[in-house]
Coordinates of C-alpha atoms in Angstrom, one line a residue:
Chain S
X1 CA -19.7 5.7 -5.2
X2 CA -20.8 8.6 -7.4
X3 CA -19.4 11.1 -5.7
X4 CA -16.3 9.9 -6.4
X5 CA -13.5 10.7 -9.0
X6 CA -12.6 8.5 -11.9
X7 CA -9.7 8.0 -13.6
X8 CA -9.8 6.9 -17.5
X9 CA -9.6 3.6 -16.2
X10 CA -12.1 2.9 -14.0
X11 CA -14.5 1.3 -16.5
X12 CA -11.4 -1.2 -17.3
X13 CA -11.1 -1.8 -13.6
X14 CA -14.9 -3.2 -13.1
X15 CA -14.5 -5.1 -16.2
X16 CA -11.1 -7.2 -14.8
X17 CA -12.7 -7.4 -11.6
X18 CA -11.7 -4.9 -9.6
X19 CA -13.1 -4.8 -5.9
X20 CA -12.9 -0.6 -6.4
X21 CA -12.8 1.6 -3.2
X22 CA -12.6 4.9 -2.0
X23 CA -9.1 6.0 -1.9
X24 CA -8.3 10.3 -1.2
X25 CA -11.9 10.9 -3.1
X26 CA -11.1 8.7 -6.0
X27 CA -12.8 5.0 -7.4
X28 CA -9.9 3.0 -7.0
X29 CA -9.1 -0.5 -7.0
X30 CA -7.5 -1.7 -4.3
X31 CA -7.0 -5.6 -5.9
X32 CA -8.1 -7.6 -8.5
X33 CA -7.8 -11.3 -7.5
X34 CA -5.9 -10.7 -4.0
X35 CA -3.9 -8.4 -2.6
X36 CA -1.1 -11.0 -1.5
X37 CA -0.8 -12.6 -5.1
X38 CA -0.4 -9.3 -6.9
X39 CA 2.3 -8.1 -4.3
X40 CA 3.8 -11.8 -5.1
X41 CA 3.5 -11.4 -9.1
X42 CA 4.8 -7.9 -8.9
X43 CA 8.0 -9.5 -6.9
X44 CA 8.4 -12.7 -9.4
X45 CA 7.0 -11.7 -12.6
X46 CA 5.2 -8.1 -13.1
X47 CA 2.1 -6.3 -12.1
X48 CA 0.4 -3.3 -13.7
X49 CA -1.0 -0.3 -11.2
X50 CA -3.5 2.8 -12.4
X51 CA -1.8 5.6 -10.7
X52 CA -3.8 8.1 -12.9
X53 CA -5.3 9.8 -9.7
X54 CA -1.8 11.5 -8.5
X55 CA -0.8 14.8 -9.8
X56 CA 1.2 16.0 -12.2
X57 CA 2.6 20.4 -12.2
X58 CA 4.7 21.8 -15.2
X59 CA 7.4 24.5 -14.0
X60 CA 8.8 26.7 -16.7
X61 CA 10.3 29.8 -16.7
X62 CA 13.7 31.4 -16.6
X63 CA 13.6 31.4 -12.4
X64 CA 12.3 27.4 -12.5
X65 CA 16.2 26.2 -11.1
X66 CA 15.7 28.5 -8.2
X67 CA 11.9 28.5 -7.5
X68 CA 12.2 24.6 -7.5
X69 CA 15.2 24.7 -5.1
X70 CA 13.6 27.3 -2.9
X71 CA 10.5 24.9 -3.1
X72 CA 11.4 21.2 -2.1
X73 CA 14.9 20.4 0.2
X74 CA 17.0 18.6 -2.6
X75 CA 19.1 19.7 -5.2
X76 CA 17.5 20.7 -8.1
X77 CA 20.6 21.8 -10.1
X78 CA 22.2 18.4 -10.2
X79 CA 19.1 17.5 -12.8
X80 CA 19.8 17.3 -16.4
X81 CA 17.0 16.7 -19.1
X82 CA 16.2 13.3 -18.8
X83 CA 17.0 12.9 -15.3
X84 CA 14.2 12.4 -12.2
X85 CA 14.7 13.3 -8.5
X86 CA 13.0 12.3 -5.3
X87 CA 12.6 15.2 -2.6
X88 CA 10.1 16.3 0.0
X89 CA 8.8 19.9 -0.2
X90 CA 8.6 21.4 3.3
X91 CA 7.1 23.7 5.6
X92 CA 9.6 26.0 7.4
X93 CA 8.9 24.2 10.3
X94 CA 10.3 21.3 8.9
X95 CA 7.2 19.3 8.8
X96 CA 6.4 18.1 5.1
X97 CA 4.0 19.0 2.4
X98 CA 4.5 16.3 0.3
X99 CA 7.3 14.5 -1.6
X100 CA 7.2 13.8 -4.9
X101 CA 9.4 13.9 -8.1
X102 CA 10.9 16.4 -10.0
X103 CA 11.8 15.8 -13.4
X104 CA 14.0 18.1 -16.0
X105 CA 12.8 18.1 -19.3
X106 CA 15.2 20.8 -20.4
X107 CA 16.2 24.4 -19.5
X108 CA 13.7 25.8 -17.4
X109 CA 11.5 23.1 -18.2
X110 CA 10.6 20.8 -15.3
X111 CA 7.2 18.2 -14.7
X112 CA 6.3 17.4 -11.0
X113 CA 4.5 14.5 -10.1
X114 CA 2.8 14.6 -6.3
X115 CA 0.4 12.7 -4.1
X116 CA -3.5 12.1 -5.1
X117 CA -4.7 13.2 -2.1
X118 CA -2.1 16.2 -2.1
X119 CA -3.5 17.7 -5.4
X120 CA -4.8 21.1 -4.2
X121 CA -3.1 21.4 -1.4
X122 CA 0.7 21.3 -2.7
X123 CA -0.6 23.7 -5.8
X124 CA -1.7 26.2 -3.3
X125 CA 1.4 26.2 -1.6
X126 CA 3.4 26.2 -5.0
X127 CA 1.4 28.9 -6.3
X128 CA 2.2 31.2 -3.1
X129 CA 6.0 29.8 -2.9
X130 CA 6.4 31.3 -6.2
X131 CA 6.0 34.7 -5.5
X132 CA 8.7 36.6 -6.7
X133 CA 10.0 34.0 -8.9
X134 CA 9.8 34.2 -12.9
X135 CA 7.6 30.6 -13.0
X136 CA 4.5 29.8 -14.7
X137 CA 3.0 26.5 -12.7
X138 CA 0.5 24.8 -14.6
X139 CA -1.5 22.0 -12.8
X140 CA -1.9 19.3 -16.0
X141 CA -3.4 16.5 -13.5
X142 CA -6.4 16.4 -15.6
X143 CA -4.8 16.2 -18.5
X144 CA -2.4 13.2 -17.6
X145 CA -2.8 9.2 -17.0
X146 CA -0.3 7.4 -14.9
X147 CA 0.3 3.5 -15.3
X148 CA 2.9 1.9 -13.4
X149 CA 4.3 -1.5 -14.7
X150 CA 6.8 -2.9 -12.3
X151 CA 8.9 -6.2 -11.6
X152 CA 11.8 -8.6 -13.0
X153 CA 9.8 -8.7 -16.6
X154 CA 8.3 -5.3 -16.9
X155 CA 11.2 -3.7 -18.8
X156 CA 10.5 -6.0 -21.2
X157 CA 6.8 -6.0 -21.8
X158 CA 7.5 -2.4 -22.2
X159 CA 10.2 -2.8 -24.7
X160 CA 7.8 -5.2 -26.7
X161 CA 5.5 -2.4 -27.5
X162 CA 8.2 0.4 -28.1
X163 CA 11.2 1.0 -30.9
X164 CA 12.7 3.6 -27.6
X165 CA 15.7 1.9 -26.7
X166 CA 14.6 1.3 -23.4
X167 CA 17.8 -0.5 -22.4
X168 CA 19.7 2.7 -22.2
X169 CA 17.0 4.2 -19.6
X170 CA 18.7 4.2 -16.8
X171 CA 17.3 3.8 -13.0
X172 CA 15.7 7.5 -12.3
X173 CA 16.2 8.4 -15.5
X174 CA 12.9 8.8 -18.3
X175 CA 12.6 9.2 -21.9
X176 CA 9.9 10.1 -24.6
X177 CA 8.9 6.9 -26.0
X178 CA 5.4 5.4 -28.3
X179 CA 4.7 2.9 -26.3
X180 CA 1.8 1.1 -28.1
X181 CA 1.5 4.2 -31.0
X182 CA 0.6 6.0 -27.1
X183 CA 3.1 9.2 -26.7
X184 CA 4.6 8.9 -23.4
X185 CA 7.1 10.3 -20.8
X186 CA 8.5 6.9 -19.8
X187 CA 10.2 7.3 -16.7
X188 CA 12.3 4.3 -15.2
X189 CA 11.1 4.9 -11.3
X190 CA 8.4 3.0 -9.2
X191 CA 7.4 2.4 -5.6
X192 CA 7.9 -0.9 -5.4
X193 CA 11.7 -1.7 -5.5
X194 CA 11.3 -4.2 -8.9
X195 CA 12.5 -2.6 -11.9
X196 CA 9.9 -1.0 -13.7
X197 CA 8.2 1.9 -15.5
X198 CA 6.0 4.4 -15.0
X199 CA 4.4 6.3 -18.3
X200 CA 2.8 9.3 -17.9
X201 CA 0.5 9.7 -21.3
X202 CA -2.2 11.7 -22.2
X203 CA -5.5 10.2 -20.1
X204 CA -7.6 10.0 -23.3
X205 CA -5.2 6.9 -24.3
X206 CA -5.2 5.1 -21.2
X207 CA -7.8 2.6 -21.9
X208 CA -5.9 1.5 -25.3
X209 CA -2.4 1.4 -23.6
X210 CA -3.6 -0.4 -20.6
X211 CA -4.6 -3.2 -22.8
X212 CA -1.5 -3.0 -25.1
X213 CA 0.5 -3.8 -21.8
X214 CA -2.1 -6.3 -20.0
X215 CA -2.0 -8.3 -23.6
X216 CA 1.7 -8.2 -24.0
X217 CA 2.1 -8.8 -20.5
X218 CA -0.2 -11.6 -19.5
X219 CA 1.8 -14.1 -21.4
X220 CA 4.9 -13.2 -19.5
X221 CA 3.5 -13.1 -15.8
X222 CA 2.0 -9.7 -15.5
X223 CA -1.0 -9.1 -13.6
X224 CA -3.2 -6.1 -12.4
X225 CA -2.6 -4.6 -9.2
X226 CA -4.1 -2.5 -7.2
X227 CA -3.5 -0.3 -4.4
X228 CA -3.5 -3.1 -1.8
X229 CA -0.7 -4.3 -3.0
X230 CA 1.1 -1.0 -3.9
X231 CA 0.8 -0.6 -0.2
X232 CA 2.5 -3.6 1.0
X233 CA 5.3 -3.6 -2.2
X234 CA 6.6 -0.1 -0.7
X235 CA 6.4 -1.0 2.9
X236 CA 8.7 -3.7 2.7
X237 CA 10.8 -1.8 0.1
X238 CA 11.3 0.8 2.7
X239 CA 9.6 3.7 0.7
X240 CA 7.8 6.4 2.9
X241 CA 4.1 7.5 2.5
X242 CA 2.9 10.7 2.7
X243 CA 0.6 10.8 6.3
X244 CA 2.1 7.8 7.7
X245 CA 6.3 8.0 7.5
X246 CA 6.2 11.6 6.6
X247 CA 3.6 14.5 7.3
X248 CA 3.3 18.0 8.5
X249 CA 4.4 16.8 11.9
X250 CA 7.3 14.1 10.4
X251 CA 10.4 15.9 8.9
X252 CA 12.5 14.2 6.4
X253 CA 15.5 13.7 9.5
X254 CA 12.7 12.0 11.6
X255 CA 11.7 9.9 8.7
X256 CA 15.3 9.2 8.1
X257 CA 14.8 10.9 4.7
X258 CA 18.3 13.2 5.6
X259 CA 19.8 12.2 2.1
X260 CA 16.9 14.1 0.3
X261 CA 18.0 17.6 2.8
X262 CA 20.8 19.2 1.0
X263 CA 22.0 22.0 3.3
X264 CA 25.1 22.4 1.6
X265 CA 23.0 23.1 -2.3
X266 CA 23.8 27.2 -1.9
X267 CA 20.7 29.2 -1.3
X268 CA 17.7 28.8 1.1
X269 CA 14.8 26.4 0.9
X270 CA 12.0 26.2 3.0
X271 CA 12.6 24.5 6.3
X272 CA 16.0 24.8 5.6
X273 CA 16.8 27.0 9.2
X274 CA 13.9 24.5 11.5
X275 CA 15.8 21.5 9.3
X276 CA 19.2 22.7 10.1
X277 CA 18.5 22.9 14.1
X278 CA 16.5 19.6 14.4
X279 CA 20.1 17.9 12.3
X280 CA 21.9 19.8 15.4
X281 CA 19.7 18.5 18.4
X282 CA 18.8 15.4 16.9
X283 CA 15.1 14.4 16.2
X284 CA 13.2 14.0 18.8
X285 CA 11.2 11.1 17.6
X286 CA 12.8 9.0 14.8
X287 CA 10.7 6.4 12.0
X288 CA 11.8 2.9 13.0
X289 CA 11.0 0.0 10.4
X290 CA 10.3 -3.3 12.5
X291 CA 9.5 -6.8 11.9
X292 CA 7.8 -9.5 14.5
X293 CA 8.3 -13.0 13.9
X294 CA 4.6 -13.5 13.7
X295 CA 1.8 -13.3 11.1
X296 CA -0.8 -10.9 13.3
X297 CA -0.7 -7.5 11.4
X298 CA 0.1 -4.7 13.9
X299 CA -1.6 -2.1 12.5
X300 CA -1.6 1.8 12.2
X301 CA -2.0 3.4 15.6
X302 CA -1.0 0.2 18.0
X303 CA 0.8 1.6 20.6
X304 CA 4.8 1.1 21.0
X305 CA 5.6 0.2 24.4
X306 CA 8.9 -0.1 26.2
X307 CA 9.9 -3.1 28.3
X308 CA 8.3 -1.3 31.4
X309 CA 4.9 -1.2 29.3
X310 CA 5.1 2.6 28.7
X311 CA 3.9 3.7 25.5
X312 CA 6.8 5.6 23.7
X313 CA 5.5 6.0 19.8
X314 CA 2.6 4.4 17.6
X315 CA 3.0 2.2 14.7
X316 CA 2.3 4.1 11.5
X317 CA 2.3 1.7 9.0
X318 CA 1.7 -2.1 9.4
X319 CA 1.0 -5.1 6.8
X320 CA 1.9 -8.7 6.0
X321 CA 5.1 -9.5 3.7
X322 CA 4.2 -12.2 1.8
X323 CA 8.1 -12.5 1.1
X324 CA 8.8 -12.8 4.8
X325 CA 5.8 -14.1 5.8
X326 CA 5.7 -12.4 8.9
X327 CA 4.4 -8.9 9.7
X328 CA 6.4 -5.7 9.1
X329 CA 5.9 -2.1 9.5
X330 CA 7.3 1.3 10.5
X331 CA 6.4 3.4 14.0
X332 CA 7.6 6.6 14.8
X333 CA 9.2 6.6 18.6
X334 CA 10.5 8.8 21.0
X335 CA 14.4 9.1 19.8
X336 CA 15.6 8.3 22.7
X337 CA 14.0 5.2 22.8
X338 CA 14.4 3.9 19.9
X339 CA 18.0 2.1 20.5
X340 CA 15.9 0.0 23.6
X341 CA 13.5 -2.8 23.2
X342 CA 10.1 -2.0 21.8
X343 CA 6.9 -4.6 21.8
X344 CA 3.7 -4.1 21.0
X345 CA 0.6 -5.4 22.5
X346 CA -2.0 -7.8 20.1
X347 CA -5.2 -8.6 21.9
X348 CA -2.8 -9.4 25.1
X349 CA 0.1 -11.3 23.6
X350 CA 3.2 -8.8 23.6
X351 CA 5.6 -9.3 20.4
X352 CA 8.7 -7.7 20.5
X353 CA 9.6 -5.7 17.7
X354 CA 12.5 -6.6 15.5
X355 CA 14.2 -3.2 13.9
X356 CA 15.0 -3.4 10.4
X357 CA 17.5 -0.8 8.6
X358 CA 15.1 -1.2 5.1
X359 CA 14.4 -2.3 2.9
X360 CA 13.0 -5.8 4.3
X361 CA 13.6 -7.7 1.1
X362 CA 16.5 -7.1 -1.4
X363 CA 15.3 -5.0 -3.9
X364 CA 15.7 -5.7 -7.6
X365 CA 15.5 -2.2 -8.9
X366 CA 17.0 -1.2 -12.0
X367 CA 20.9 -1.9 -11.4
X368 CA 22.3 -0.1 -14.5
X369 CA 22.2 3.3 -12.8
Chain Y
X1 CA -23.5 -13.2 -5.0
X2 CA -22.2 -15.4 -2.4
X3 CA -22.5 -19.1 -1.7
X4 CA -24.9 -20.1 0.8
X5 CA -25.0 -24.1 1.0
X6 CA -28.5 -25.3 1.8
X7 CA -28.0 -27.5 4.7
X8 CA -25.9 -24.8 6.5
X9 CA -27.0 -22.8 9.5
X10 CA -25.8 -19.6 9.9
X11 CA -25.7 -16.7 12.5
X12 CA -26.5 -12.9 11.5
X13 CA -22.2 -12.7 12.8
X14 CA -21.4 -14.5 9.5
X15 CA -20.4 -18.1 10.5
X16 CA -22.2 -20.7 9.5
X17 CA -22.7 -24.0 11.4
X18 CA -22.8 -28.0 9.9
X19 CA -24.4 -31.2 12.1
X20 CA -22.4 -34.0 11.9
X21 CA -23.6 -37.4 12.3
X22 CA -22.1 -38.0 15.6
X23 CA -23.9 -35.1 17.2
X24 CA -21.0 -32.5 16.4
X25 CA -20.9 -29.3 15.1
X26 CA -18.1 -27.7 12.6
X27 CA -18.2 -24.0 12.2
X28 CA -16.7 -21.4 9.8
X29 CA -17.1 -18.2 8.3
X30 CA -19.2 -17.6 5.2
X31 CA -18.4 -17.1 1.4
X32 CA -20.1 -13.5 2.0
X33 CA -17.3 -13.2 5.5
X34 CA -13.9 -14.5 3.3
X35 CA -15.1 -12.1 0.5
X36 CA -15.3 -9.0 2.7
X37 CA -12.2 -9.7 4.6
X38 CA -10.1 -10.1 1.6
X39 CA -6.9 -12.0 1.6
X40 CA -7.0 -13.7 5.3
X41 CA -3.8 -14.1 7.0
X42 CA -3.8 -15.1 10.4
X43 CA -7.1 -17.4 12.2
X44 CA -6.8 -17.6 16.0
X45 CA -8.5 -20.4 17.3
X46 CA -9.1 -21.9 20.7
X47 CA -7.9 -24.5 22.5
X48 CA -9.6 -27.9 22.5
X49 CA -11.8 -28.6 25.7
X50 CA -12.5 -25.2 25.6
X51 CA -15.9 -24.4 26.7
X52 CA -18.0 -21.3 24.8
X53 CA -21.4 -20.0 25.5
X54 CA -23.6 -18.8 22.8
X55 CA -22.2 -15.4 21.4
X56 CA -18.9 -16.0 23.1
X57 CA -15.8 -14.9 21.2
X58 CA -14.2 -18.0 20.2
X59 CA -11.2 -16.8 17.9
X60 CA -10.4 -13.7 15.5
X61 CA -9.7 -13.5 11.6
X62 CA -7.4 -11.3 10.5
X63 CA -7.0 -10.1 6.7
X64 CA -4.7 -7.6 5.0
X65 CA -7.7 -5.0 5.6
X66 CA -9.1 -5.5 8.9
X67 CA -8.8 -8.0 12.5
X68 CA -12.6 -9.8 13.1
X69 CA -14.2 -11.9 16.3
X70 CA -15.3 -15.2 15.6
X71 CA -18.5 -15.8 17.8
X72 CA -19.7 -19.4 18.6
X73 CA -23.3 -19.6 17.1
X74 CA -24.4 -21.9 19.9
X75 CA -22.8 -23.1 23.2
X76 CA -20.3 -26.0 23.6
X77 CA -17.2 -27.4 23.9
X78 CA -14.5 -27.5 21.5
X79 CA -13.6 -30.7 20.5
X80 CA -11.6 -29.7 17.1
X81 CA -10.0 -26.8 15.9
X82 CA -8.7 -26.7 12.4
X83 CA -4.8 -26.2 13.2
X84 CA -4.1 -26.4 8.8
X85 CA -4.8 -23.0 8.9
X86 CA -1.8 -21.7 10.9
X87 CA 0.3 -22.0 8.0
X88 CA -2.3 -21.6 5.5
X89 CA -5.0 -19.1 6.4
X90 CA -5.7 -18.4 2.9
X91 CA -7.4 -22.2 2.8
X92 CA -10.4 -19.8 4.5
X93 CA -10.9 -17.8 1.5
X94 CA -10.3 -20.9 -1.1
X95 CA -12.8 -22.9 1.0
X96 CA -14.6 -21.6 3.4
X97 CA -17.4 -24.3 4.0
X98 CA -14.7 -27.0 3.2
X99 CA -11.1 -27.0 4.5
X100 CA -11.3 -23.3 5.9
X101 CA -13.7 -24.9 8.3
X102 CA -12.3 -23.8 11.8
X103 CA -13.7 -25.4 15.0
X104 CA -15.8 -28.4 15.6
X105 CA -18.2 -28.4 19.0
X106 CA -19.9 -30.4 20.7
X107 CA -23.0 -28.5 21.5
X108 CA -24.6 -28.0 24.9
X109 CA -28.2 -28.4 23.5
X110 CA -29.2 -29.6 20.3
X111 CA -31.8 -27.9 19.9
X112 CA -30.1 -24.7 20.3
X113 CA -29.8 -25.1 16.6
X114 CA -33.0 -24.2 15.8
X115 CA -32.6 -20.6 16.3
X116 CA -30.0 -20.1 14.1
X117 CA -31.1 -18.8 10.7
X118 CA -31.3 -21.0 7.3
X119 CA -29.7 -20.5 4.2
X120 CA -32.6 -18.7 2.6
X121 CA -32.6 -15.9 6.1
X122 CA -29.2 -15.9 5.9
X123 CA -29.2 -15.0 2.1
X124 CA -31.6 -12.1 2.7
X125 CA -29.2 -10.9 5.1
X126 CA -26.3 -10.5 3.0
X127 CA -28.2 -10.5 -0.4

């Protein structure tokens, strides 16, 4: 495990009992206690995640409205400081880079925040994307921690640890906020569908804020989670993941991501022409969430057969709900068959797959937006 | 470190095999299995009467992380399986040597027994 990357937290991890593995080249823990109770607590109570390893990109510069909407397919121009969006950043094929989120701290002032095991790759592209443009891109990954606190009680662990009226933070909205006497950009997002915060802060300070929260937080339900869980909280929320829902070969429309394309924003983006002709043919294979009745996990890969046994997609995601109880996932299928029965095949018993418009569970996420 | 009961037997696949007085044999996966699977939720087990040979697959475990063959330390014929742990897999990790215990046999030859390793081969396995 030498070899690979730490984040502040990794020392706090081993000490709570983390079972730490490798996850894009970083030590990472991917649960604490179980990977099914800390997708349960995050649902009922609230769970605290170490997302330090993603990446975070300041944008500034008189062009930063127009490089950014060149860059990723939503509109960039709707932001106002204080406000986050979600958007893929694509290839002009139409395949994705990477999603991630754009946030506006003021006038041609705007913080990114992309994939771990995107880091180097999205800056590269970035970096040659804004040619031309009056930007200056500085990749503070380094510099940043990320902790994610998320579910029914987290707004309120945070709230016990900060005078920021956190009330008035509305969903996909973020604020500067001491949280703890730790500076942070506290940004009312998550993957997980529970209400929730995310606080970027500097990485020096994640040890003492990780503790502030876990001490504040234990007596009200919270519990440390790891990436087990984060994996299982977003699939049945219905949230994509880089490399499995989206990827240089899935395009927002085949992921059915087609809110996050704005054709209409004035200007060109990249992808926007392969984006615009894909929307006009149709896609030809389309992300389908599914459910099966049953507890077997159909995991990433399984074949998606048709009912004459012909394979017609793969599954690309696949876990347990512990909500449902039954096994869920997504699978990207030929388009055409997508509106016929699909099955799959688990050591020789066929289950027929159940589609699902997600998310699989009602989500809780902040309502006040 | 992971519990290895004394007056176990265990194969080098990870289960781990009790006599019972009436000549039976229960089987289940070890402490050192349930750990490395992680949360367990689904056991497939087979039907009673079933008959196995030594090595034979007799069922799978499946966890969050990864699906697993169960493989009958010795030959017999089912004469239990542990149907609890349809609705509650997770018993497997909670107790694995008690009420995660999966399928009782009724071995071919007792002293088939006798080549499986004891708890202290076992623990140099897995230590």
């Amino acid at each position: 495990m030498s070899e690979l990357k730490r984040t502040p937290l990794r020392d706090f991890h081993a000490a709570h009992g983390a079972r730490l593995v490798d996850f894009a080249g970083w030590e990472m823990p991917v649960q604490y206690r179980s990977i099914l109770e800390e997708h349960k607590a995050v649902r009922r109570t609230a769970g605290l995640f170490d997302v330090s390893h993603m990446g975070e990109v300041e944008v500034r510069g008189p062009d930063a409205v127009k490089f950014l909407n060149h860059l990723v397919t939503n509109d960039v121009a709707k932001l106002f400081p204080g406000r986050v969006l979600y958007s893929p950043m694509c290839y002009p094929g139409g395949g994705v880079v990477d999603d991630l989120l754009v946030y506006m701290r003021g006038a041609d002032d705007y913080f990114l925040c992309i994939n771990a095991g995107n880091i180097d790759k999205d800056v590269a592209w970035m970096r040659e994307q804004a040619a031309g443009f009056a930007v200056e891109l500085v990749d503070r990954s380094a510099d940043y921690a990320l902790l994610a606190i998320q579910g029914p009680r987290a707004a309120e662990i945070v709230q016990s640890l900060t005078g920021a009226k956190l009330g008035l933070v509305k969903y996909y909205h973020f604020t500067e906020a001491t949280v703890a006497g730790v500076h942070c950009l506290a940004s009312r997002t998550g993957y997980t569908g529970e209400d929730g915060f995310e606080l970027y802060h500097a990485a020096s300070e994640a040890p003492a804020l990780a503790q502030a929260l876990l001490e504040a937080g234990a007596p009200r339900g919270l519990e440390l989670a790891g990436l087990g869980s984060r994996d299982s909280l977003r699939l049945e929320a219905g949230y994509p993941l880089y490399g499995h829902e989206i990827s240089a070969e899935i395009s927002p429309l085949a992921a059915g991501l087609g809110w996050t394309v704005k054709f209409d924003k004035g200007g060109d983006f990249v992808g926007r022409e392969a984006l615009w002709a894909e929307k006009q043919t149709g896609s030809r294979e389309r992300i389908v969430y599914f459910k099966t009745g049953d507890r077997r996990i159909v995991r990433a890969d399984t074949p998606v057969l048709a009912t004459d046994g012909t394979a017609v997609g793969r599954v690309v995601s696949g876990t347990l709900s512990p909500i449902l109880n039954e096994a869920i996932g997504a699978a990207l299928v030929a388009a055409s068959s997508a509106a016929h029965p699909l099955a799959v095949d688990i050591r020789g018993t066929k289950l027929n797959l159940h589609l699902v418009k997600p998310p699989f569970v009602e989500l809780k996420k902040s309502s006040s937006a | 470190m992971s519990t290895i009961p004394g007056e176990l037997r265990y194969a080098k696949s990870h289960e781990w095999l009790r006599p019972e007085s009436d000549g039976t044999v229960t089987i289940g996966i070890t402490d050192y299995a349930q750990n490395s699977l992680g949360d367990i939720t689904y056991v497939q087990v087979p039907k009673v009467g079933a008959a196995l040979k030594a090595g034979d697959t007799f069922g799978v475990v499946e966890s969050v992380k990864a699906a697993s063959d169960l493989y009958a330390p010795v030959a017999g014929t089912v004469t239990a399986v542990n149907s609890a742990l349809d609705s509650a897999p997770e018993t497997v990790n909670r107790s694995p040597y008690g009420d995660g215990w999966m399928i009782r046999l009724k071995p071919a030859d007792a002293a088939s027994l006798g080549a499986l390793l004891d708890a202290d081969a076992y623990g140099k396995l897995v230590g």
